[in-house]
XYZ file of C-alpha atoms in Angstrom:
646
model
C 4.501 35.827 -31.464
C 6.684 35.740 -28.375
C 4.804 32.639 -27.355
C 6.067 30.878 -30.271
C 9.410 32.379 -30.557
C 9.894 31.076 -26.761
C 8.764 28.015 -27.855
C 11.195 27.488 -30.518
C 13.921 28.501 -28.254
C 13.686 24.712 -27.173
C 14.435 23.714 -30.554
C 16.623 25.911 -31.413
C 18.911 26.169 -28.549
C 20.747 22.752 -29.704
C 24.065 24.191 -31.763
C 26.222 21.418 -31.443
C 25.477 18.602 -34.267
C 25.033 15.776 -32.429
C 22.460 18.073 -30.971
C 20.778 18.841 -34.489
C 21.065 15.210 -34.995
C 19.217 14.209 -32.180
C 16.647 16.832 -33.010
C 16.423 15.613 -36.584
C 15.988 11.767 -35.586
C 13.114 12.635 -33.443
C 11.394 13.838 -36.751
C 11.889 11.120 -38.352
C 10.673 8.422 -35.671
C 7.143 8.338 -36.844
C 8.525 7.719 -40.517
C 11.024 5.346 -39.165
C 8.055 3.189 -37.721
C 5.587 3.898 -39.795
C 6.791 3.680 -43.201
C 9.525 0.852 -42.458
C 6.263 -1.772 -41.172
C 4.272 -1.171 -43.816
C 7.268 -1.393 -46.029
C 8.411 -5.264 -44.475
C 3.943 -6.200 -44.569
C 3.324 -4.179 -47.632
C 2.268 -7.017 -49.806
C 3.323 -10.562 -48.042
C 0.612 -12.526 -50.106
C 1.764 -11.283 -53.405
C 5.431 -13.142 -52.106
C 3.974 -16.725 -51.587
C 5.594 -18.181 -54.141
C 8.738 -18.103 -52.024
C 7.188 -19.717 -48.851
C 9.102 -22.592 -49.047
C 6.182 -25.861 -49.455
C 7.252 -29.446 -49.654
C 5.179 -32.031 -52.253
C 5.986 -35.506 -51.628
C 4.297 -37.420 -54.569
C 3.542 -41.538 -53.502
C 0.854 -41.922 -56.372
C 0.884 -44.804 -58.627
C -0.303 -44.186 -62.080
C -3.367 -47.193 -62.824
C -4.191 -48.171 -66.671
C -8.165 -47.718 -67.211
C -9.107 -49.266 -70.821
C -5.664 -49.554 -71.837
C -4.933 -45.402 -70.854
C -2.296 -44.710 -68.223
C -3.504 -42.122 -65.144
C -1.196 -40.741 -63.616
C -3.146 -38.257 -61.623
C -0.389 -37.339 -58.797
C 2.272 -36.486 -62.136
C -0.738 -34.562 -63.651
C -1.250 -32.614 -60.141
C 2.105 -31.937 -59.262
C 2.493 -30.624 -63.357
C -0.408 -27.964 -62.036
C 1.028 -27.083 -59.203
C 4.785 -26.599 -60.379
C 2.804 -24.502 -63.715
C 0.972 -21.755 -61.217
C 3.436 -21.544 -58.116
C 0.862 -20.815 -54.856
C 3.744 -21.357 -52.979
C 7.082 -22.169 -53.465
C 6.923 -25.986 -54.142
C 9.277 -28.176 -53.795
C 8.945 -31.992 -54.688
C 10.983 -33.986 -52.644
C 10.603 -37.096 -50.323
C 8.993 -38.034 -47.163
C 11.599 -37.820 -44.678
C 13.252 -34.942 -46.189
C 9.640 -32.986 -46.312
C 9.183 -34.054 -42.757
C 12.648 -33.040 -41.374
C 11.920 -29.864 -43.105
C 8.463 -29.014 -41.421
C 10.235 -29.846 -38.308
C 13.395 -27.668 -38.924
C 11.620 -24.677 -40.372
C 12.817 -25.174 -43.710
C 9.296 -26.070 -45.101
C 6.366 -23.795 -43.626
C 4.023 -26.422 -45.007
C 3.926 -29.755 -46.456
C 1.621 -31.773 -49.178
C 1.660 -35.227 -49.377
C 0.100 -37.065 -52.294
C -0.916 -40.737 -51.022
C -0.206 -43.861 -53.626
C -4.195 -44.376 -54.039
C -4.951 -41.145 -55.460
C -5.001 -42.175 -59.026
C -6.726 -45.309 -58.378
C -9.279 -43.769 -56.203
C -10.030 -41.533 -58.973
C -10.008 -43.741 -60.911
C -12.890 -45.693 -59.279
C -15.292 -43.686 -61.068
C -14.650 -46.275 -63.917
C -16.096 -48.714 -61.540
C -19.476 -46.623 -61.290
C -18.270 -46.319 -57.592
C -15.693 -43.631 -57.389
C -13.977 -42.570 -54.485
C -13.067 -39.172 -53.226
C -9.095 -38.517 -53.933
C -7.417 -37.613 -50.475
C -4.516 -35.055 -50.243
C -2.906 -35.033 -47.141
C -1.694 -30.810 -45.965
C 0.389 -30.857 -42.991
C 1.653 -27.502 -40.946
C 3.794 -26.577 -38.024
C 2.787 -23.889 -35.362
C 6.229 -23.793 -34.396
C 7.204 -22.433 -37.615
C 4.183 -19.180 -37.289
C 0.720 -19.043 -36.934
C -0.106 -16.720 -39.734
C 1.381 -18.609 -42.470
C -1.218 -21.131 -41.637
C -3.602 -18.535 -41.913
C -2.322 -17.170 -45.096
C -2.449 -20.770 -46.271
C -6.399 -21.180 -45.324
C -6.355 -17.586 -47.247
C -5.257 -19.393 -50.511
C -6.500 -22.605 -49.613
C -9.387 -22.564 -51.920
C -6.971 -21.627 -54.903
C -4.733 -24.570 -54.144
C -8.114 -26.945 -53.696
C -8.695 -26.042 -56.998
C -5.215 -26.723 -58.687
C -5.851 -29.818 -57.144
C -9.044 -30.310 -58.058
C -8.144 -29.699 -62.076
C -5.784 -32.452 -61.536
C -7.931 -34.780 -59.663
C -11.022 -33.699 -62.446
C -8.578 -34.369 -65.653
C -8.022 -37.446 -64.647
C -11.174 -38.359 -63.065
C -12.155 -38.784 -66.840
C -9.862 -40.290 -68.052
C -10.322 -43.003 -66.017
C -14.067 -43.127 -66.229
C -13.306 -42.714 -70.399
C -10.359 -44.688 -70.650
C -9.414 -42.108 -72.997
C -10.491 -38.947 -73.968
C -9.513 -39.691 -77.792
C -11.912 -42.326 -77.586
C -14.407 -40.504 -76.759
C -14.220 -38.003 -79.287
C -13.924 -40.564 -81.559
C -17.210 -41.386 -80.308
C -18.423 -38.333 -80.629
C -16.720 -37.601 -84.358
C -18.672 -40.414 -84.886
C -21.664 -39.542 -83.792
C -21.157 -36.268 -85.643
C -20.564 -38.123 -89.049
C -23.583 -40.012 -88.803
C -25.530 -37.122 -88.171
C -24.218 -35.169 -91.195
C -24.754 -37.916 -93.273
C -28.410 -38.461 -92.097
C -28.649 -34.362 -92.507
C -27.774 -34.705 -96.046
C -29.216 -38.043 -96.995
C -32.720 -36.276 -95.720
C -31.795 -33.407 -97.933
C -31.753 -35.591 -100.979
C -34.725 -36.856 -100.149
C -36.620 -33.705 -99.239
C -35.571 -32.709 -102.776
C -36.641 -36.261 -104.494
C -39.857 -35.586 -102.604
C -40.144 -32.028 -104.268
C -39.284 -33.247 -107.622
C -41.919 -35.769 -106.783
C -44.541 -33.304 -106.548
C -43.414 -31.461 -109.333
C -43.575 -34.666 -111.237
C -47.236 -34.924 -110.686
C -47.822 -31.243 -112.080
C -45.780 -31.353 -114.875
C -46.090 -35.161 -115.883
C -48.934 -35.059 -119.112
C -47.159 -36.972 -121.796
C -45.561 -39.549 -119.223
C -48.613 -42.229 -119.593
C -49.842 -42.068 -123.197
C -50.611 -45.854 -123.579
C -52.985 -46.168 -120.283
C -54.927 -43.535 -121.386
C -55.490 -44.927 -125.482
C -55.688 -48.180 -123.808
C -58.885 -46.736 -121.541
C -60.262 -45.050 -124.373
C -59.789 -48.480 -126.406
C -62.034 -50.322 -123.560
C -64.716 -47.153 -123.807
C -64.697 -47.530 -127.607
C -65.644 -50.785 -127.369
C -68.220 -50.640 -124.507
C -69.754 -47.988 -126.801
C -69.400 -50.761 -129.719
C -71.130 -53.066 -127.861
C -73.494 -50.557 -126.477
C -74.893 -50.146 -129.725
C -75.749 -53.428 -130.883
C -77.056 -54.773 -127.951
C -79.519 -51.607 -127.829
C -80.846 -52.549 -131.062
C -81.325 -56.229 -130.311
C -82.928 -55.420 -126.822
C -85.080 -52.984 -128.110
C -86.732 -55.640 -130.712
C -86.462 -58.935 -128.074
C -87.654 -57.122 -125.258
C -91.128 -56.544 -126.636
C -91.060 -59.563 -128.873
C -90.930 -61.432 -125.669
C -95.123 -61.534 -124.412
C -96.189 -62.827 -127.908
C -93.074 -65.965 -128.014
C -94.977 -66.362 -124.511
C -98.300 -66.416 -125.729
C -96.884 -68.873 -128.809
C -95.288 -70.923 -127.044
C -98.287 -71.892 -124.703
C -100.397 -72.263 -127.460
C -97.312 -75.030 -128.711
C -97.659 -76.592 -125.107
C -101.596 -77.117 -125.749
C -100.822 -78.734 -129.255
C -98.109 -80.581 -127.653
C -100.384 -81.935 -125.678
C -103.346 -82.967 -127.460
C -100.431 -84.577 -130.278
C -99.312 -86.643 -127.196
C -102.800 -88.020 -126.045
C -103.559 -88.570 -129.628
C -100.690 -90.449 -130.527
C -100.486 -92.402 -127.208
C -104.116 -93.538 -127.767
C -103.769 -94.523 -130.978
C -100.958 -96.447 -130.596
C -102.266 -98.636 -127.704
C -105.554 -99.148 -129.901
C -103.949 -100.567 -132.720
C -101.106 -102.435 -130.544
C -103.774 -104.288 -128.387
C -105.824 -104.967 -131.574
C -103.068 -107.034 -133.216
C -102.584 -108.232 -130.123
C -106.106 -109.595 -129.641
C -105.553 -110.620 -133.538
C -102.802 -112.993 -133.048
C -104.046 -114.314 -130.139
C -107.349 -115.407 -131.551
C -105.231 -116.948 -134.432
C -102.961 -118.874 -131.760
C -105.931 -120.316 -129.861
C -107.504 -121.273 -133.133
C -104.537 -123.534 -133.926
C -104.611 -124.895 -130.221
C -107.922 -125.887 -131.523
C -107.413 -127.183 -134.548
C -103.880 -128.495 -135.343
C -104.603 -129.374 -138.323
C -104.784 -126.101 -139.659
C -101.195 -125.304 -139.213
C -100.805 -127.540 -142.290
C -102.931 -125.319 -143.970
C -100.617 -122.914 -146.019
C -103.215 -120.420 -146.412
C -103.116 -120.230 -142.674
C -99.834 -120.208 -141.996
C -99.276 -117.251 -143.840
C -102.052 -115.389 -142.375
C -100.673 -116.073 -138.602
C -97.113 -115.469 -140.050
C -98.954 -112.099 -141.390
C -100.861 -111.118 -137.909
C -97.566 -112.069 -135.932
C -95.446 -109.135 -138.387
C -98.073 -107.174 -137.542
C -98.367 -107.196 -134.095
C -94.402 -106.653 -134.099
C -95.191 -103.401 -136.051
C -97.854 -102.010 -133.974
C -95.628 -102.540 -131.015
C -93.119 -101.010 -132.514
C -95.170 -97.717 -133.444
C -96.557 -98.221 -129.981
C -93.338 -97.404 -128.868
C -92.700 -94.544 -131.012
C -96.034 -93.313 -129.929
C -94.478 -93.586 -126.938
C -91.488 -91.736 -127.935
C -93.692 -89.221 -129.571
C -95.348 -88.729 -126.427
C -92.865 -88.434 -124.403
C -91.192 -85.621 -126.454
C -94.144 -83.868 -126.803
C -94.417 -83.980 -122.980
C -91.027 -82.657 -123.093
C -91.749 -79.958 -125.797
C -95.113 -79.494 -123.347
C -93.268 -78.503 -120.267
C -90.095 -76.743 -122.034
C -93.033 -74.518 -123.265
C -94.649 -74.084 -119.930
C -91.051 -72.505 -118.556
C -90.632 -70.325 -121.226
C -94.101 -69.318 -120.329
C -93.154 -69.148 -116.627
C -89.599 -67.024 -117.744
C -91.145 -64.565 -119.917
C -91.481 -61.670 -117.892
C -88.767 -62.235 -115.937
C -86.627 -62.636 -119.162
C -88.493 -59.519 -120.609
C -87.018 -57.664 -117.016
C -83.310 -59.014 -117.183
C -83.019 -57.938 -121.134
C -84.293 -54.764 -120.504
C -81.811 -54.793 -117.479
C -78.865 -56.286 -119.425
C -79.707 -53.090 -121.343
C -79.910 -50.580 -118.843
C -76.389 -52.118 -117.312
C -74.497 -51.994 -120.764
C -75.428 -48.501 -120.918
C -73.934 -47.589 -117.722
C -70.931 -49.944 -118.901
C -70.930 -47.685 -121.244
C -70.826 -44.527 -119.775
C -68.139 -45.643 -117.191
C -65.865 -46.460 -119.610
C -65.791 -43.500 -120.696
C -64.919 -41.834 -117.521
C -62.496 -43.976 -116.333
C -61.055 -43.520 -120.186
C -60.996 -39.683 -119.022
C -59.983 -40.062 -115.497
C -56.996 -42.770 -116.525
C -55.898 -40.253 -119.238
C -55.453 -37.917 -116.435
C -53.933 -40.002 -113.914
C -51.494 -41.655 -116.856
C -50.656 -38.627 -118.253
C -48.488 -37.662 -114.236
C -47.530 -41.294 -113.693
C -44.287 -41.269 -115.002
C -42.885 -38.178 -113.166
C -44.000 -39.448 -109.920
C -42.622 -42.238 -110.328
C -39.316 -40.521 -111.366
C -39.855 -38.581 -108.317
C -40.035 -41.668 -106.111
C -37.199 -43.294 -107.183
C -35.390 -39.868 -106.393
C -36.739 -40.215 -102.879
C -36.133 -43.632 -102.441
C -32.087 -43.296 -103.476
C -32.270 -39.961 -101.043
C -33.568 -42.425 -97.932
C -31.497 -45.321 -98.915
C -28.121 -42.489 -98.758
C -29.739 -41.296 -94.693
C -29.421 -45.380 -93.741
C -25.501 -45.522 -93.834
C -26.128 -42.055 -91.950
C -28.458 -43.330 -89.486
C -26.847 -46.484 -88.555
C -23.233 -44.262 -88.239
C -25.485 -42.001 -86.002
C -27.109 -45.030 -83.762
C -23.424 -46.595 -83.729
C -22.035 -43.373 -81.778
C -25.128 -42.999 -79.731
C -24.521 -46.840 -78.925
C -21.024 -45.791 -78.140
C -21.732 -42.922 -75.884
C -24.863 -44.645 -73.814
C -22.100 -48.158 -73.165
C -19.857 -45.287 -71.996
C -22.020 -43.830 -69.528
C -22.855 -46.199 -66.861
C -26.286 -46.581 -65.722
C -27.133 -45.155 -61.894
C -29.897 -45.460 -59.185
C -30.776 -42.014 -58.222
C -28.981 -42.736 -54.656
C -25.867 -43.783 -56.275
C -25.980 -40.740 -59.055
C -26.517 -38.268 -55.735
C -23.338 -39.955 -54.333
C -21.576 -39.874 -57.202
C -22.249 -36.211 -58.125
C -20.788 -35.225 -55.245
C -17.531 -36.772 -55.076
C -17.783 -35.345 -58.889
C -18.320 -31.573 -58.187
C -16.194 -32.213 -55.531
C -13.657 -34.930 -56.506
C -10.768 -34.132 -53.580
C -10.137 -33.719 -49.903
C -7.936 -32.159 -48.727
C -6.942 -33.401 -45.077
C -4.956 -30.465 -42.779
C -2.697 -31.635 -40.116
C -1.087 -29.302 -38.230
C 1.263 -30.181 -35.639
C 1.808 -28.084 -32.132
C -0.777 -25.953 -32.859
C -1.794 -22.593 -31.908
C -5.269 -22.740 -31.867
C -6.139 -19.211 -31.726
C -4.701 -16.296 -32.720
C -3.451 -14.659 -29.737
C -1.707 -17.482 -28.812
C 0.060 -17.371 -32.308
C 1.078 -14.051 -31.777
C 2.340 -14.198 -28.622
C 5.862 -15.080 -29.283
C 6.268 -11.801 -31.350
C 4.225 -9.522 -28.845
C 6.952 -11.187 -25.811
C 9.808 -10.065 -27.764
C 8.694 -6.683 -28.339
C 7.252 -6.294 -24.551
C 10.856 -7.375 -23.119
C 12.726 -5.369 -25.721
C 10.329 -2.056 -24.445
C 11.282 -2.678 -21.305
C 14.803 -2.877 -22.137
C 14.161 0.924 -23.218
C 11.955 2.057 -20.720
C 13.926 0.872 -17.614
C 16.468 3.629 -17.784
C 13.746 6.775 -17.642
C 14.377 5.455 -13.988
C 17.022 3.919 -13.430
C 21.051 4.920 -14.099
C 22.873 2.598 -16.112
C 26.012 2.807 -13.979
C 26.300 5.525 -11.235
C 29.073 7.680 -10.888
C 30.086 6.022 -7.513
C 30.720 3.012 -8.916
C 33.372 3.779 -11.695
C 35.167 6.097 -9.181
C 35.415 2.757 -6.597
C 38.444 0.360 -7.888
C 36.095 -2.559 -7.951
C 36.996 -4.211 -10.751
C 35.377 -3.783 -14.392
C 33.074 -6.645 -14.055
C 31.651 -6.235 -10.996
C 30.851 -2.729 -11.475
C 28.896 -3.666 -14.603
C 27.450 -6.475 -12.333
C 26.507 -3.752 -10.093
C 24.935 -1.224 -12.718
C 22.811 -4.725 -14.666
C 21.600 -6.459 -11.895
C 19.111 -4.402 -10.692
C 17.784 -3.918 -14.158
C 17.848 -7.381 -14.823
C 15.636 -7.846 -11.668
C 12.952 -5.805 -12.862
C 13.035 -7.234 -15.976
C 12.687 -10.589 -14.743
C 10.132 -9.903 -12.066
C 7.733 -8.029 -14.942
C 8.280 -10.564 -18.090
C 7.567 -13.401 -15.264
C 3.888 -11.186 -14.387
C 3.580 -10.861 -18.432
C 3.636 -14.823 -18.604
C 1.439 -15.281 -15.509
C -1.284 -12.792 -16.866
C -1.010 -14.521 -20.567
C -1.026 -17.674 -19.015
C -3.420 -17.900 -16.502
C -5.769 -14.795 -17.389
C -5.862 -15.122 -21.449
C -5.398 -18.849 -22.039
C -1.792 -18.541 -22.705
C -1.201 -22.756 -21.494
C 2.139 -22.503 -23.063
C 3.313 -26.646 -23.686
C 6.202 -26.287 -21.712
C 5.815 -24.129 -19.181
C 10.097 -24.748 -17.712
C 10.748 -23.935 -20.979
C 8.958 -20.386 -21.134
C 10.487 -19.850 -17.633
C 13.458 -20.220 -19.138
C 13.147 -18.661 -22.954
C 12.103 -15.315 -20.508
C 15.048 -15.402 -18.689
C 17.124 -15.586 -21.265
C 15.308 -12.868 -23.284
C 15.304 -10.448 -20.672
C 18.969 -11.079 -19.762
C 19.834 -10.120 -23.613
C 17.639 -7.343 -23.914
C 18.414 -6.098 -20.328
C 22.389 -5.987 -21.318
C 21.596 -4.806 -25.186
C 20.226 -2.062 -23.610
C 22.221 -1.127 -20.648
C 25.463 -1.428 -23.176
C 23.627 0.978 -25.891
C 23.013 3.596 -22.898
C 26.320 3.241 -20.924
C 28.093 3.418 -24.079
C 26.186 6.664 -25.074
C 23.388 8.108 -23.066
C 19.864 8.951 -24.060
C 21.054 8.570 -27.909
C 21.749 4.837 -26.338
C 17.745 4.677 -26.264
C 17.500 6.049 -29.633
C 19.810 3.572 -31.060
C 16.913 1.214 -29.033
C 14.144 2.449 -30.884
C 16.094 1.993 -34.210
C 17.137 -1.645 -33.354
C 13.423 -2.184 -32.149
C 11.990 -1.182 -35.632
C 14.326 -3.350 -37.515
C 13.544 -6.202 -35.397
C 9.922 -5.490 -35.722
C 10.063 -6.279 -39.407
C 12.878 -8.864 -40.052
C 11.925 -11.166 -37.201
C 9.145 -12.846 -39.148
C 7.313 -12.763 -36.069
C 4.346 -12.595 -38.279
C 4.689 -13.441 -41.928
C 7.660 -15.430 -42.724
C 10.505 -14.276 -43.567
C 10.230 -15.375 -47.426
C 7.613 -13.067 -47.890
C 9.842 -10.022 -46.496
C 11.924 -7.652 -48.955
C 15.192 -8.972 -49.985
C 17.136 -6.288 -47.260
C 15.160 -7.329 -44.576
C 15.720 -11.137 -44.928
C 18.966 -10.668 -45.637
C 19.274 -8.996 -41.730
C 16.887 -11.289 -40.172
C 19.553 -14.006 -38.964
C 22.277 -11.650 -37.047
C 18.825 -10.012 -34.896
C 18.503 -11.295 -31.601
C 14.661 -10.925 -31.788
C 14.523 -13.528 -34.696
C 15.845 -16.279 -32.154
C 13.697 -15.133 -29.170
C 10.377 -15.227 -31.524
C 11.448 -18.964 -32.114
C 12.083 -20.150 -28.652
C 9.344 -18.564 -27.885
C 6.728 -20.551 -30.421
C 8.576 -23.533 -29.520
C 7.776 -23.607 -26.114
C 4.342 -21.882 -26.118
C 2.716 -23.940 -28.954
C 5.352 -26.986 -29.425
C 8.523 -27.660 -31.793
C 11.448 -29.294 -32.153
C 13.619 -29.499 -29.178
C 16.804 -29.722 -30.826
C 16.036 -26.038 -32.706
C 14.411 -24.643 -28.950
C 18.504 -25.734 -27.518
C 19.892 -23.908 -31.127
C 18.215 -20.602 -29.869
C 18.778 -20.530 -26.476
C 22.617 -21.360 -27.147
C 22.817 -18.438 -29.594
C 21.086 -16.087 -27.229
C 23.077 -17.276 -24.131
C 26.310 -16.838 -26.495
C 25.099 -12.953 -27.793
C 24.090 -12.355 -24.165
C 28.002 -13.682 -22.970
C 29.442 -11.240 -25.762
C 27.284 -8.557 -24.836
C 28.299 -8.606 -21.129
C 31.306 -8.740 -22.045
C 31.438 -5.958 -24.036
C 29.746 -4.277 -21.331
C 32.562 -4.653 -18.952
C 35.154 -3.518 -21.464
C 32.939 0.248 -21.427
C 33.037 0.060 -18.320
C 36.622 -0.278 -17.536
C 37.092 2.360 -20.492
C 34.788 4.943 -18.834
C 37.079 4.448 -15.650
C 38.982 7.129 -17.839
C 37.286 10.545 -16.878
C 36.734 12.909 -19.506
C 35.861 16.089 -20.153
C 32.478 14.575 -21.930
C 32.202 12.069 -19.308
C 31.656 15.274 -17.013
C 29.311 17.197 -19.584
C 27.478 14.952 -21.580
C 26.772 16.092 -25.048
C 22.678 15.073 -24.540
C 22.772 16.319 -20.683
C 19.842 17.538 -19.239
């Protein structure tokens, strides 16, 4: 207990309240620090949309089948619609002057082909879209980084853009297309439905052939009319065959017995009517050579008459010769008629007895088809019903099916045909349809070297701090001398401002040599370090000659502000609304720009801008300076017995 009531004695041997003060502030440095950074870097992505980004839009739209795309209006619409950053369409020149200024951290420029290289596609040869990105180390290295951070995000706003009207082009239009498809879904709803009717025309078909019995009456009388009258016929012809067929052997045996008679008629009455031809013959001949013989006896009337008498006949018997003849010859004909019907008999017996057998069967086939036609009639009519169901049903799914093959014909003229080398190609510029091409001018490279500006300022403000836990800012010799007010604050900076410059100048040479540091202009860093340590050197001898060691805590203060409104990493959009609204009357703000300028490149005129405000700050400074000093001149009894002495 009397350790720690010893111990407190430190504490609480401060009365005075500046004392209590200082005792208080030293509690709340680690807040102070602590709480204030994370406060200025608590959530600088979730403030991008106030990074300050310039869109310069060149596109021209291109008509494809009679549809305008306008793909740089259509990606500037997404971009403006989800703010990444904050955008801000403008021109060219202004967007450049911007970057170059500061005004811009980044800037996206939209060339005049990007419609019609996306539009290409249409061609069956599309072209990847280009978007040109372009930053400015000068301006900080993180924002870069923070850009690469949402980089993907903003390749896909652009790549909605880019995809939207990638199809339109290659489409024309995406009405038309639908139409297409509308189409297409038409004809398919129609062909649905038009095989619907004719699934159910096909089921009433079936139940047609169930269900049809009365639907055919006439076929089936008209079969048992033809059965009725094979049975007719059946049963006369049996009859008849059953007394011809056996009847058949004895007209055989007959009629060769009429051949034999035939024959023996024919011989008899061929004989007989030669005989008594040539007899008369041989008659009148004798007569005629007689009456060669004796002329005179064709005077002789008795004669006469008896050669007129042989000569009639003669005529006769050669005219019943010739009917013998006659006779003959149709008994020949009677003889060998006879002889074939001798030869046919038993063949003719076979085929009647056939003709017989095949009736019968005529017969009984009748009556089945009779049966099986009175079956088949009786379901005729309701199939046929049926059919004509199913017929109207198919001839509804043609207007379908044609609709259908119009939109298929549609769709297959709007996709173009590819080799597979060409449909590789293409599918890649189509998953990926952009590019997005990052320029960044003076840049950092690494991140060290990005940093660097912001680590210098802090390093020479430290030392600004530091300096005076050995050195006095102004001795008590010198205000008691009656140099004048300038010279003694000459006397008290100088040798500060001598370390300062000899350490900041090693800093540089160990950055530069040992970690890559290569700063662009390496004059200019000479000089930016000068200056710096100048500023800080007289910031800091004013805030300790003016009040002592709560001069250095005013130091620390002034440091932690500066450490979070400088933007030396994040810009300063993406700080709370206090700390930006500080950030331009902080000397640290300036000396983090020269700094990037020279290390890492930038605009000249803006590197001049700082260094005049710093030189001017570091003028007023030292100047103020002097006025303390020739006011401290004035003893005091504080000036004797500082409230904070040691």
């Amino acid at each position: 207990m009397r350790t720690l009531r010893l111990a407190m004695t430190e504490i609480t041997r401060h009365h005075r309240p500046l004392h209590r003060l200082a005792v208080l502030f030293l509690l709340i440095v680690p807040s102070l620090y602590g709480a204030l950074y994370l406060w200025s870097n608590w959530d600088p992505y979730g403030r991008l949309d106030d990074v300050p980004v310039a869109v310069v839009n060149h596109d021209v739209p291109v008509t494809v089948d009679g549809t305008e795309v306008a793909a740089g209006d259509q990606l500037v619409e997404n971009l403006f619609a989800d703010p990444v950053f904050g955008w801000e369409l403008t021109d060219e020149a202004s967007a450049a002057d911007g970057l170059a200024r500061g005004d811009y951290y980044l800037t996206i420029t939209i060339p005049a082909t990007f419609s019609a290289d996306l539009a290409s596609g249409a061609e069956g040869t599309p072209r990847r879209a280009v978007v040109d990105m372009r930053r400015d180390d000068a301006n900080g290295f993180v924002v870069g980084i923070m850009a690469e951070t949402v980089q993907k995000q903003l390749h896909d706003q652009i790549n909605s853009a880019a995809t939207q009207a990638y199809f339109e082009s290659v489409y024309g239009d995406l009405d038309a297309l639908r139409g297409g498809l509308v189409q297409l879904q038409d004809g398919a709803h129609d062909l649905a439905a038009g095989l619907t009717d004719a699934v159910d025309g096909s089921a009433e078909l079936a139940g047609g052939l169930t269900d049809a019995v009365d639907g055919s009456a006439q076929l089936a009388d008209g079969a048992a009319q033809v059965a009725d009258g094979t049975q007719q016929i059946a049963d006369v012809i049996n009859p008849v065959a059953d007394v011809i067929a056996p009847a058949i052997p004895g007209i055989a045996a007959e009629s060769e017995d009429l051949a034999g008679s035939a024959a023996e008629l024919t011989g008899l009455v061929s004989g007989a009517g030669d005989t008594l031809h040539s007899r008369t013959e041989a008659v009148t001949g004798a007569l005629t050579d007689y009456l060669a013989a004796h002329p005179e006896a064709g005077e002789d009337p008795l004669f006469a008459a008896v050669t007129d008498a042989a000569t009639r006949v003669e005529e006769r018997t050669g005219e019943i010769a010739g009917v013998a003849d006659d006779v003959d010859e149709g008994a020949r004909t009677i003889h060998d008629a006879t002889r074939e019907i001798v030869a046919a008999a038993p063949n003719l017996q076979a085929e009647v007895t056939d003709g017989r057998a095949r009736i019968n069967d005529l017969n009984d086939g009748a009556h089945q088809v009779a049966d099986g036609a009175a079956e088949l009639a009786s379901q005729l009519r309701p199939a046929r019903d049926g059919a004509g169901e199913l017929t109207a049903g198919l001839a509804e799914a043609g207007p379908g099916s044609a609709d259908l093959a119009a939109g298929v014909d549609h769709l297959v003229a709007a996709v173009p045909a590819l080799d597979p080398q060409t449909r590789e190609a293409n599918a890649q510029i189509l998953g990926n349809p952009t590019e997005v091409n990052l320029a960044v001018d003076n840049p950092a490279h690494v991140y060290g070297r990005g940093l660097a500006p912001f680590f210098f300022a802090i390093a020479l403000w430290v030392f600004g701090i530091v300096v005076f836990l050995v050195l006095r800012p102004t001795t008590g010799r010198a205000l008691a001398s009656p140099a004048n007010p300038v010279r003694i604050q000459l006397v008290g900076w100088l040798p500060i401002l001598g370390l300062g410059l000899v350490g900041s100048y090693l800093l540089l040479a160990i950055s530069w040599f040992a970690l890559g540091l290569d700063p662009v202009d390496p004059a200019g860093s000479v000089l930016v370090v000068t200056v710096t340590v100048a500023l800080f050197t007289l910031i800091a001898h004013l805030a300790r000659n003016a009040l002592g060691l709560v001069g250095s805590a005013v130091l620390l203060v002034l440091l932690m502000l500066q450490l979070i409104s400088s933007a030396g990493i994040y810009p300063v959009e993406t700080l709370p609304g206090l700390l930006q609204a500080i950030h331009p009357y902080l000397p640290m703000s300036y000396v983090v720009d020269a700094f990037r300028i020279v290390f890492t490149g930038g605009s000249g005129a803006k590197l001049a801008q700082d260094l005049a405000i710093l030189a001017g700050l570091a003028a007023v400074v030292f100047a103020a300076g002097s006025l303390l000093v020739a006011r401290k001149r004035t003893w005091s009894l504080l000036t004797v017995h500082p409230p904070l002495a040691e």
